[in-house]
Short mmCIF file of N, CA, C and O in Angstrom, two decimals:
data_model
loop_
_atom_site.label_atom_id
_atom_site.label_comp_id
_atom_site.label_asym_id
_atom_site.label_seq_id
_atom_site.Cartn_x
_atom_site.Cartn_y
_atom_site.Cartn_z
N UNK A 26 -9.20 11.40 14.96
CA UNK A 26 -9.65 10.76 13.73
C UNK A 26 -8.44 10.54 12.83
O UNK A 26 -7.65 11.44 12.61
N UNK A 27 -8.35 9.32 12.32
CA UNK A 27 -7.23 9.00 11.43
C UNK A 27 -7.64 9.20 9.99
O UNK A 27 -8.67 8.70 9.54
N UNK A 28 -6.82 9.93 9.26
CA UNK A 28 -7.09 10.22 7.84
C UNK A 28 -5.96 9.61 7.03
O UNK A 28 -4.78 9.87 7.30
N UNK A 29 -6.35 8.85 6.00
CA UNK A 29 -5.38 8.19 5.10
C UNK A 29 -5.59 8.72 3.70
O UNK A 29 -6.72 8.66 3.18
N UNK A 30 -4.54 9.22 3.09
CA UNK A 30 -4.67 9.83 1.76
C UNK A 30 -3.60 9.27 0.83
O UNK A 30 -2.39 9.45 1.10
N UNK A 31 -4.03 8.64 -0.25
CA UNK A 31 -3.09 8.12 -1.25
C UNK A 31 -2.93 9.12 -2.38
O UNK A 31 -3.83 9.89 -2.68
N UNK A 32 -1.78 9.02 -3.03
CA UNK A 32 -1.53 9.83 -4.24
C UNK A 32 -0.48 9.15 -5.07
O UNK A 32 0.20 8.21 -4.63
N UNK A 33 -0.37 9.61 -6.33
CA UNK A 33 0.64 9.12 -7.23
C UNK A 33 0.16 8.22 -8.33
O UNK A 33 0.93 7.90 -9.24
N UNK A 34 -1.08 7.82 -8.30
CA UNK A 34 -1.57 6.97 -9.36
C UNK A 34 -1.76 7.73 -10.65
O UNK A 34 -2.10 8.93 -10.68
N UNK A 35 -1.52 7.03 -11.77
CA UNK A 35 -1.67 7.66 -13.09
C UNK A 35 -1.59 6.56 -14.14
O UNK A 35 -1.43 5.39 -13.83
N UNK A 36 -1.67 6.99 -15.38
CA UNK A 36 -1.51 6.11 -16.52
C UNK A 36 0.03 5.94 -16.82
O UNK A 36 0.72 6.92 -16.91
N UNK A 37 0.43 4.69 -16.97
CA UNK A 37 1.82 4.40 -17.24
C UNK A 37 1.90 3.24 -18.25
O UNK A 37 1.01 2.39 -18.27
N UNK A 38 2.94 3.23 -19.05
CA UNK A 38 3.10 2.17 -20.01
C UNK A 38 3.69 0.92 -19.36
O UNK A 38 4.40 0.98 -18.38
N UNK A 39 3.37 -0.21 -19.95
CA UNK A 39 3.93 -1.46 -19.46
C UNK A 39 5.44 -1.40 -19.44
O UNK A 39 6.08 -0.87 -20.36
N UNK A 40 6.01 -1.95 -18.38
CA UNK A 40 7.45 -1.90 -18.20
C UNK A 40 7.92 -0.68 -17.40
O UNK A 40 9.08 -0.63 -17.01
N UNK A 41 7.05 0.24 -17.22
CA UNK A 41 7.38 1.48 -16.50
C UNK A 41 7.34 1.34 -15.00
O UNK A 41 7.07 0.25 -14.46
N UNK A 42 7.62 2.43 -14.33
CA UNK A 42 7.64 2.46 -12.87
C UNK A 42 6.75 3.57 -12.35
O UNK A 42 6.46 4.55 -13.04
N UNK A 43 6.36 3.43 -11.10
CA UNK A 43 5.50 4.39 -10.49
C UNK A 43 5.71 4.33 -8.98
O UNK A 43 5.95 3.20 -8.45
N UNK A 44 5.65 5.43 -8.28
CA UNK A 44 5.71 5.41 -6.82
C UNK A 44 4.45 6.00 -6.25
O UNK A 44 4.09 7.16 -6.54
N UNK A 45 3.77 5.23 -5.44
CA UNK A 45 2.59 5.72 -4.72
C UNK A 45 2.99 6.18 -3.33
O UNK A 45 3.90 5.64 -2.72
N UNK A 46 2.27 7.19 -2.89
CA UNK A 46 2.51 7.75 -1.57
C UNK A 46 1.22 7.73 -0.74
O UNK A 46 0.14 7.96 -1.27
N UNK A 47 1.37 7.44 0.53
CA UNK A 47 0.23 7.40 1.42
C UNK A 47 0.60 8.22 2.67
O UNK A 47 1.57 7.88 3.36
N UNK A 48 -0.18 9.25 2.91
CA UNK A 48 0.08 10.10 4.08
C UNK A 48 -1.02 9.86 5.10
O UNK A 48 -2.21 9.81 4.77
N UNK A 49 -0.59 9.74 6.35
CA UNK A 49 -1.53 9.49 7.43
C UNK A 49 -1.50 10.64 8.44
O UNK A 49 -0.42 11.07 8.85
N UNK A 50 -2.64 11.10 8.82
CA UNK A 50 -2.72 12.12 9.87
C UNK A 50 -3.67 11.64 10.95
O UNK A 50 -4.58 10.83 10.69
N UNK A 51 -3.46 12.14 12.15
CA UNK A 51 -4.25 11.65 13.30
C UNK A 51 -3.62 10.36 13.81
O UNK A 51 -2.99 9.63 13.11
N UNK A 52 -3.81 10.05 15.06
CA UNK A 52 -3.25 8.85 15.63
C UNK A 52 -1.74 8.96 15.75
O UNK A 52 -1.14 10.02 15.56
N UNK A 53 -1.11 7.85 16.05
CA UNK A 53 0.34 7.78 16.18
C UNK A 53 0.89 6.91 15.08
O UNK A 53 0.82 5.67 15.15
N UNK A 54 1.39 7.53 14.04
CA UNK A 54 1.76 6.79 12.83
C UNK A 54 2.81 5.69 13.14
O UNK A 54 2.71 4.61 12.58
N UNK A 55 3.71 5.97 14.00
CA UNK A 55 4.77 4.99 14.29
C UNK A 55 4.24 3.73 14.98
O UNK A 55 4.98 2.75 15.09
N UNK A 56 2.98 3.73 15.40
CA UNK A 56 2.38 2.56 16.00
C UNK A 56 1.48 1.83 15.02
O UNK A 56 0.88 0.80 15.36
N UNK A 57 1.40 2.31 13.78
CA UNK A 57 0.53 1.73 12.78
C UNK A 57 1.25 0.72 11.92
O UNK A 57 2.31 1.02 11.34
N UNK A 58 0.68 -0.46 11.80
CA UNK A 58 1.07 -1.32 10.69
C UNK A 58 0.37 -0.79 9.45
O UNK A 58 -0.78 -0.31 9.54
N UNK A 59 1.01 -0.85 8.29
CA UNK A 59 0.46 -0.27 7.08
C UNK A 59 0.41 -1.30 5.96
O UNK A 59 1.21 -2.24 5.92
N UNK A 60 -0.53 -1.08 5.08
CA UNK A 60 -0.65 -1.98 3.94
C UNK A 60 -1.10 -1.28 2.70
O UNK A 60 -1.76 -0.23 2.76
N UNK A 61 -0.73 -1.84 1.58
CA UNK A 61 -1.23 -1.43 0.27
C UNK A 61 -2.06 -2.56 -0.31
O UNK A 61 -1.64 -3.73 -0.26
N UNK A 62 -3.18 -2.21 -0.89
CA UNK A 62 -4.12 -3.15 -1.46
C UNK A 62 -4.54 -2.64 -2.81
O UNK A 62 -4.43 -1.45 -3.10
N UNK A 63 -5.07 -3.52 -3.64
CA UNK A 63 -5.58 -3.07 -4.92
C UNK A 63 -6.85 -3.85 -5.31
O UNK A 63 -7.01 -4.97 -4.90
N UNK A 64 -7.60 -3.17 -6.13
CA UNK A 64 -8.84 -3.80 -6.66
C UNK A 64 -8.94 -3.52 -8.12
O UNK A 64 -9.06 -2.35 -8.52
N UNK A 65 -8.92 -4.58 -8.90
CA UNK A 65 -9.11 -4.43 -10.35
C UNK A 65 -10.59 -4.55 -10.65
O UNK A 65 -11.37 -5.11 -9.86
N UNK A 66 -11.02 -4.03 -11.79
CA UNK A 66 -12.42 -4.10 -12.15
C UNK A 66 -12.95 -5.53 -12.13
O UNK A 66 -12.33 -6.41 -12.75
N UNK A 67 -14.04 -5.76 -11.44
CA UNK A 67 -14.64 -7.07 -11.41
C UNK A 67 -13.95 -8.08 -10.51
O UNK A 67 -14.33 -9.23 -10.49
N UNK A 68 -12.95 -7.65 -9.77
CA UNK A 68 -12.21 -8.56 -8.90
C UNK A 68 -12.30 -8.08 -7.46
O UNK A 68 -12.60 -6.93 -7.16
N UNK A 69 -11.96 -8.99 -6.55
CA UNK A 69 -11.97 -8.63 -5.15
C UNK A 69 -10.68 -7.90 -4.80
O UNK A 69 -9.69 -7.99 -5.52
N UNK A 70 -10.75 -7.15 -3.70
CA UNK A 70 -9.55 -6.41 -3.29
C UNK A 70 -8.53 -7.39 -2.79
O UNK A 70 -8.85 -8.35 -2.07
N UNK A 71 -7.28 -7.16 -3.15
CA UNK A 71 -6.20 -8.08 -2.76
C UNK A 71 -5.08 -7.33 -2.09
O UNK A 71 -4.85 -6.13 -2.34
N UNK A 72 -4.34 -8.05 -1.30
CA UNK A 72 -3.19 -7.45 -0.61
C UNK A 72 -2.01 -7.37 -1.55
O UNK A 72 -1.62 -8.36 -2.17
N UNK A 73 -1.41 -6.19 -1.64
CA UNK A 73 -0.23 -5.98 -2.48
C UNK A 73 1.02 -6.08 -1.62
O UNK A 73 1.95 -6.82 -1.91
N UNK A 74 1.03 -5.33 -0.52
CA UNK A 74 2.24 -5.32 0.34
C UNK A 74 1.83 -4.80 1.72
O UNK A 74 0.85 -4.08 1.86
N UNK A 75 2.60 -5.18 2.71
CA UNK A 75 2.37 -4.71 4.06
C UNK A 75 3.70 -4.49 4.76
O UNK A 75 4.72 -5.12 4.40
N UNK A 76 3.69 -3.61 5.73
CA UNK A 76 4.91 -3.30 6.46
C UNK A 76 4.61 -3.12 7.95
O UNK A 76 3.56 -2.56 8.31
N UNK A 77 5.49 -3.59 8.80
CA UNK A 77 5.28 -3.49 10.23
C UNK A 77 5.47 -2.05 10.69
O UNK A 77 5.98 -1.20 9.96
N UNK A 78 5.07 -1.77 11.91
CA UNK A 78 5.11 -0.41 12.40
C UNK A 78 6.51 0.18 12.39
O UNK A 78 6.68 1.39 12.17
N UNK A 79 7.53 -0.63 12.61
CA UNK A 79 8.88 -0.11 12.61
C UNK A 79 9.56 -0.14 11.24
O UNK A 79 10.63 0.44 11.08
N UNK A 80 8.92 -0.80 10.31
CA UNK A 80 9.49 -0.87 8.95
C UNK A 80 10.45 -1.99 8.74
O UNK A 80 10.95 -2.20 7.64
N UNK A 81 10.72 -2.78 9.79
CA UNK A 81 11.72 -3.83 9.64
C UNK A 81 11.24 -5.11 8.98
O UNK A 81 12.08 -5.93 8.58
N UNK A 82 9.97 -5.26 8.88
CA UNK A 82 9.41 -6.48 8.29
C UNK A 82 8.36 -6.15 7.26
O UNK A 82 7.53 -5.24 7.45
N UNK A 83 8.41 -6.86 6.15
CA UNK A 83 7.50 -6.59 5.05
C UNK A 83 6.89 -7.89 4.52
O UNK A 83 7.41 -9.00 4.76
N UNK A 84 5.78 -7.71 3.83
CA UNK A 84 5.10 -8.82 3.16
C UNK A 84 4.72 -8.38 1.74
O UNK A 84 4.35 -7.19 1.55
N UNK A 85 4.81 -9.30 0.80
CA UNK A 85 4.41 -9.01 -0.58
C UNK A 85 3.51 -10.10 -1.11
O UNK A 85 3.74 -11.29 -0.86
N UNK A 86 2.48 -9.67 -1.84
CA UNK A 86 1.67 -10.64 -2.56
C UNK A 86 2.49 -11.31 -3.65
O UNK A 86 3.41 -10.70 -4.19
N UNK A 87 2.11 -12.50 -3.98
CA UNK A 87 2.90 -13.30 -4.92
C UNK A 87 3.13 -12.65 -6.26
O UNK A 87 4.19 -12.77 -6.87
N UNK A 88 2.11 -11.95 -6.75
CA UNK A 88 2.20 -11.40 -8.12
C UNK A 88 3.10 -10.16 -8.19
O UNK A 88 3.48 -9.73 -9.29
N UNK A 89 3.45 -9.59 -7.06
CA UNK A 89 4.26 -8.37 -7.08
C UNK A 89 5.64 -8.55 -6.50
O UNK A 89 6.50 -7.67 -6.56
N UNK A 90 5.88 -9.72 -5.91
CA UNK A 90 7.15 -9.97 -5.26
C UNK A 90 8.30 -9.81 -6.24
O UNK A 90 8.25 -10.32 -7.36
N UNK A 91 9.30 -9.07 -5.85
CA UNK A 91 10.43 -8.79 -6.70
C UNK A 91 10.29 -7.60 -7.60
O UNK A 91 11.26 -7.15 -8.18
N UNK A 92 9.07 -7.06 -7.69
CA UNK A 92 8.83 -5.86 -8.54
C UNK A 92 8.43 -4.65 -7.70
O UNK A 92 8.75 -3.51 -8.09
N UNK A 93 7.73 -4.86 -6.63
CA UNK A 93 7.25 -3.76 -5.80
C UNK A 93 8.02 -3.72 -4.51
O UNK A 93 8.47 -4.77 -3.98
N UNK A 94 8.15 -2.52 -3.94
CA UNK A 94 8.81 -2.35 -2.66
C UNK A 94 8.00 -1.41 -1.79
O UNK A 94 7.70 -0.28 -2.21
N UNK A 95 7.66 -1.84 -0.59
CA UNK A 95 6.97 -0.99 0.37
C UNK A 95 8.00 -0.45 1.34
O UNK A 95 8.93 -1.15 1.76
N UNK A 96 7.83 0.82 1.71
CA UNK A 96 8.70 1.42 2.69
C UNK A 96 7.94 2.49 3.44
O UNK A 96 6.83 2.87 3.06
N UNK A 97 8.51 2.98 4.54
CA UNK A 97 7.83 3.97 5.32
C UNK A 97 8.83 4.95 5.91
O UNK A 97 10.00 4.60 6.15
N UNK A 98 8.35 6.16 6.15
CA UNK A 98 9.15 7.18 6.82
C UNK A 98 8.29 7.66 8.02
O UNK A 98 7.37 8.45 7.83
N UNK A 99 8.62 7.20 9.17
CA UNK A 99 7.80 7.53 10.33
C UNK A 99 7.90 9.00 10.72
O UNK A 99 7.05 9.56 11.36
N UNK A 100 8.99 9.66 10.32
CA UNK A 100 9.13 11.07 10.59
C UNK A 100 8.20 11.91 9.73
O UNK A 100 7.86 13.05 10.08
N UNK A 101 7.79 11.33 8.60
CA UNK A 101 6.91 12.07 7.68
C UNK A 101 5.46 11.50 7.67
O UNK A 101 4.65 11.93 6.86
N UNK A 102 5.21 10.53 8.54
CA UNK A 102 3.88 9.87 8.59
C UNK A 102 3.48 9.37 7.21
O UNK A 102 2.31 9.54 6.77
N UNK A 103 4.41 8.76 6.51
CA UNK A 103 4.17 8.44 5.11
C UNK A 103 4.67 6.98 4.83
O UNK A 103 5.70 6.57 5.37
N UNK A 104 3.93 6.32 4.00
CA UNK A 104 4.33 5.01 3.47
C UNK A 104 4.32 5.08 1.96
O UNK A 104 3.49 5.80 1.35
N UNK A 105 5.25 4.37 1.34
CA UNK A 105 5.44 4.41 -0.12
C UNK A 105 5.26 3.00 -0.70
O UNK A 105 5.49 2.01 -0.03
N UNK A 106 4.92 3.00 -1.95
CA UNK A 106 4.90 1.75 -2.74
C UNK A 106 5.61 2.05 -4.05
O UNK A 106 5.08 2.74 -4.89
N UNK A 107 6.83 1.56 -4.17
CA UNK A 107 7.60 1.67 -5.41
C UNK A 107 7.22 0.48 -6.29
O UNK A 107 7.41 -0.67 -5.88
N UNK A 108 6.75 0.79 -7.49
CA UNK A 108 6.28 -0.28 -8.40
C UNK A 108 7.13 -0.22 -9.67
O UNK A 108 7.14 0.80 -10.37
N UNK A 109 7.81 -1.31 -9.94
CA UNK A 109 8.65 -1.41 -11.12
C UNK A 109 8.15 -2.52 -12.04
O UNK A 109 7.37 -3.39 -11.60
N UNK A 110 8.59 -2.50 -13.28
CA UNK A 110 8.21 -3.53 -14.26
C UNK A 110 6.70 -3.72 -14.27
O UNK A 110 6.21 -4.86 -14.25
N UNK A 111 5.99 -2.65 -14.37
CA UNK A 111 4.52 -2.71 -14.35
C UNK A 111 3.99 -3.42 -15.58
O UNK A 111 4.56 -3.30 -16.68
N UNK A 112 2.91 -4.13 -15.39
CA UNK A 112 2.23 -4.79 -16.52
C UNK A 112 0.74 -4.50 -16.41
O UNK A 112 0.24 -4.05 -15.35
N UNK A 113 -0.02 -4.74 -17.48
CA UNK A 113 -1.44 -4.40 -17.45
C UNK A 113 -2.24 -5.07 -16.33
O UNK A 113 -3.25 -4.51 -15.87
N UNK A 114 -1.76 -6.21 -15.84
CA UNK A 114 -2.44 -6.88 -14.73
C UNK A 114 -2.31 -6.12 -13.43
O UNK A 114 -3.00 -6.42 -12.45
N UNK A 115 -1.44 -5.13 -13.39
CA UNK A 115 -1.31 -4.30 -12.20
C UNK A 115 -2.33 -3.16 -12.15
O UNK A 115 -2.37 -2.39 -11.18
N UNK A 116 -3.11 -3.03 -13.20
CA UNK A 116 -4.11 -1.97 -13.25
C UNK A 116 -5.16 -2.15 -12.17
O UNK A 116 -5.63 -3.27 -11.91
N UNK A 117 -5.53 -1.06 -11.53
CA UNK A 117 -6.55 -1.12 -10.51
C UNK A 117 -6.54 0.12 -9.62
O UNK A 117 -5.68 1.00 -9.80
N UNK A 118 -7.42 0.14 -8.69
CA UNK A 118 -7.40 1.19 -7.67
C UNK A 118 -6.56 0.70 -6.49
O UNK A 118 -6.81 -0.40 -5.98
N UNK A 119 -5.60 1.49 -6.13
CA UNK A 119 -4.69 1.13 -5.06
C UNK A 119 -5.09 1.84 -3.79
O UNK A 119 -5.24 3.06 -3.77
N UNK A 120 -5.25 1.09 -2.74
CA UNK A 120 -5.67 1.61 -1.42
C UNK A 120 -4.56 1.45 -0.42
O UNK A 120 -3.87 0.43 -0.40
N UNK A 121 -4.48 2.41 0.46
CA UNK A 121 -3.60 2.33 1.61
C UNK A 121 -4.44 2.19 2.86
O UNK A 121 -5.55 2.76 2.95
N UNK A 122 -3.95 1.44 3.81
CA UNK A 122 -4.70 1.24 5.03
C UNK A 122 -3.78 1.15 6.21
O UNK A 122 -2.59 0.82 6.09
N UNK A 123 -4.34 1.43 7.38
CA UNK A 123 -3.56 1.47 8.61
C UNK A 123 -4.30 0.78 9.74
O UNK A 123 -5.56 0.74 9.77
N UNK A 124 -3.55 0.29 10.70
CA UNK A 124 -4.15 -0.24 11.92
C UNK A 124 -3.08 -0.21 13.01
O UNK A 124 -1.88 -0.29 12.72
N UNK A 125 -3.51 -0.06 14.22
CA UNK A 125 -2.53 -0.08 15.30
C UNK A 125 -2.02 -1.51 15.47
O UNK A 125 -2.72 -2.48 15.21
N UNK A 126 -0.76 -1.58 15.82
CA UNK A 126 -0.12 -2.88 15.96
C UNK A 126 0.95 -2.83 17.02
O UNK A 126 1.68 -1.85 17.12
N UNK A 127 1.04 -3.91 17.80
CA UNK A 127 2.09 -3.99 18.82
C UNK A 127 3.07 -5.09 18.48
O UNK A 127 3.97 -5.39 19.29
N UNK A 128 2.93 -5.69 17.30
CA UNK A 128 3.84 -6.77 16.95
C UNK A 128 4.79 -6.30 15.84
O UNK A 128 4.56 -5.28 15.20
N UNK A 129 5.81 -7.09 15.58
CA UNK A 129 6.76 -6.79 14.54
C UNK A 129 6.36 -7.44 13.21
O UNK A 129 7.08 -7.35 12.21
N UNK A 130 5.21 -8.07 13.19
CA UNK A 130 4.76 -8.78 12.01
C UNK A 130 3.96 -7.88 11.08
O UNK A 130 3.03 -7.22 11.52
N UNK A 131 4.27 -7.87 9.77
CA UNK A 131 3.41 -7.13 8.87
C UNK A 131 2.05 -7.83 8.77
O UNK A 131 1.99 -9.05 8.90
N UNK A 132 1.02 -7.08 8.53
CA UNK A 132 -0.34 -7.60 8.54
C UNK A 132 -0.88 -7.64 7.12
O UNK A 132 -1.10 -6.63 6.50
N UNK A 133 -1.07 -8.85 6.61
CA UNK A 133 -1.52 -9.05 5.24
C UNK A 133 -3.05 -9.14 5.11
O UNK A 133 -3.58 -8.94 4.00
N UNK A 134 -3.70 -9.46 6.18
CA UNK A 134 -5.15 -9.68 6.14
C UNK A 134 -5.90 -8.36 6.01
O UNK A 134 -5.84 -7.50 6.88
N UNK A 135 -6.63 -8.21 4.93
CA UNK A 135 -7.36 -7.00 4.64
C UNK A 135 -8.33 -6.66 5.76
O UNK A 135 -8.48 -5.50 6.16
N UNK A 136 -8.98 -7.67 6.33
CA UNK A 136 -9.99 -7.47 7.34
C UNK A 136 -9.43 -6.93 8.66
O UNK A 136 -10.18 -6.52 9.53
N UNK A 137 -8.11 -6.96 8.81
CA UNK A 137 -7.49 -6.48 10.04
C UNK A 137 -7.33 -4.96 10.07
O UNK A 137 -7.02 -4.40 11.10
N UNK A 138 -7.53 -4.33 8.94
CA UNK A 138 -7.24 -2.89 8.85
C UNK A 138 -8.46 -2.06 9.17
O UNK A 138 -9.54 -2.33 8.72
N UNK A 139 -8.20 -1.00 9.96
CA UNK A 139 -9.30 -0.17 10.43
C UNK A 139 -9.50 1.13 9.65
O UNK A 139 -10.58 1.64 9.53
N UNK A 140 -8.38 1.65 9.15
CA UNK A 140 -8.42 2.98 8.52
C UNK A 140 -7.99 2.85 7.08
O UNK A 140 -6.92 2.37 6.78
N UNK A 141 -8.85 3.39 6.18
CA UNK A 141 -8.63 3.23 4.76
C UNK A 141 -8.65 4.59 4.07
O UNK A 141 -9.44 5.47 4.44
N UNK A 142 -7.87 4.69 2.99
CA UNK A 142 -7.94 5.84 2.11
C UNK A 142 -8.97 5.64 1.05
O UNK A 142 -9.61 4.59 0.97
N UNK A 143 -9.12 6.66 0.21
CA UNK A 143 -10.10 6.62 -0.87
C UNK A 143 -9.58 5.91 -2.13
O UNK A 143 -10.37 5.59 -3.03
N UNK A 144 -8.29 5.70 -2.19
CA UNK A 144 -7.73 5.00 -3.34
C UNK A 144 -7.17 5.91 -4.40
O UNK A 144 -7.58 7.08 -4.51
N UNK A 145 -6.25 5.40 -5.17
CA UNK A 145 -5.66 6.14 -6.28
C UNK A 145 -5.58 5.18 -7.47
O UNK A 145 -5.21 4.01 -7.32
N UNK A 146 -5.99 5.64 -8.64
CA UNK A 146 -6.08 4.80 -9.83
C UNK A 146 -4.72 4.62 -10.51
O UNK A 146 -4.05 5.64 -10.81
N UNK A 147 -4.40 3.40 -10.75
CA UNK A 147 -3.21 3.06 -11.53
C UNK A 147 -3.64 2.33 -12.78
O UNK A 147 -4.37 1.33 -12.65
N UNK A 148 -3.26 2.83 -13.93
CA UNK A 148 -3.60 2.17 -15.18
C UNK A 148 -2.33 1.92 -15.95
O UNK A 148 -1.57 2.83 -16.23
N UNK A 149 -2.13 0.66 -16.31
CA UNK A 149 -0.94 0.26 -17.06
C UNK A 149 -1.39 -0.14 -18.48
O UNK A 149 -2.17 -1.08 -18.63
N UNK A 150 -0.90 0.59 -19.43
CA UNK A 150 -1.25 0.31 -20.82
C UNK A 150 -0.25 -0.66 -21.46
O UNK A 150 0.93 -0.60 -21.16
N UNK A 151 -0.76 -1.47 -22.36
CA UNK A 151 0.14 -2.46 -23.01
C UNK A 151 0.78 -1.86 -24.26
O UNK A 151 0.43 -0.81 -24.72
#
């Protein structure tokens, strides 16, 4: 059984930074493509960032490109989301997800992911 657990969400002021952490247990982490997603109140869940199983390829949603960085440490079964220059529009529940992958392509499609965490709340105050 694959377990995905996010942490690091909190209240932060606009312009600040935050790093989210996602730990995965069960399965073979180094074979998982990983993604970060978020859902704001009243909105659909959207893709924030994704990373290939080896970490060499990444994808970013348009609204976070240049501000957020996704990375992974396969030795620690962990993926990170470094978020800089935060603004109130970044507020939401951030989810981490995993799926097995045999390609070098990061997977941006939410529906492709099999294993999801419970989410961590990020609130950016103006």
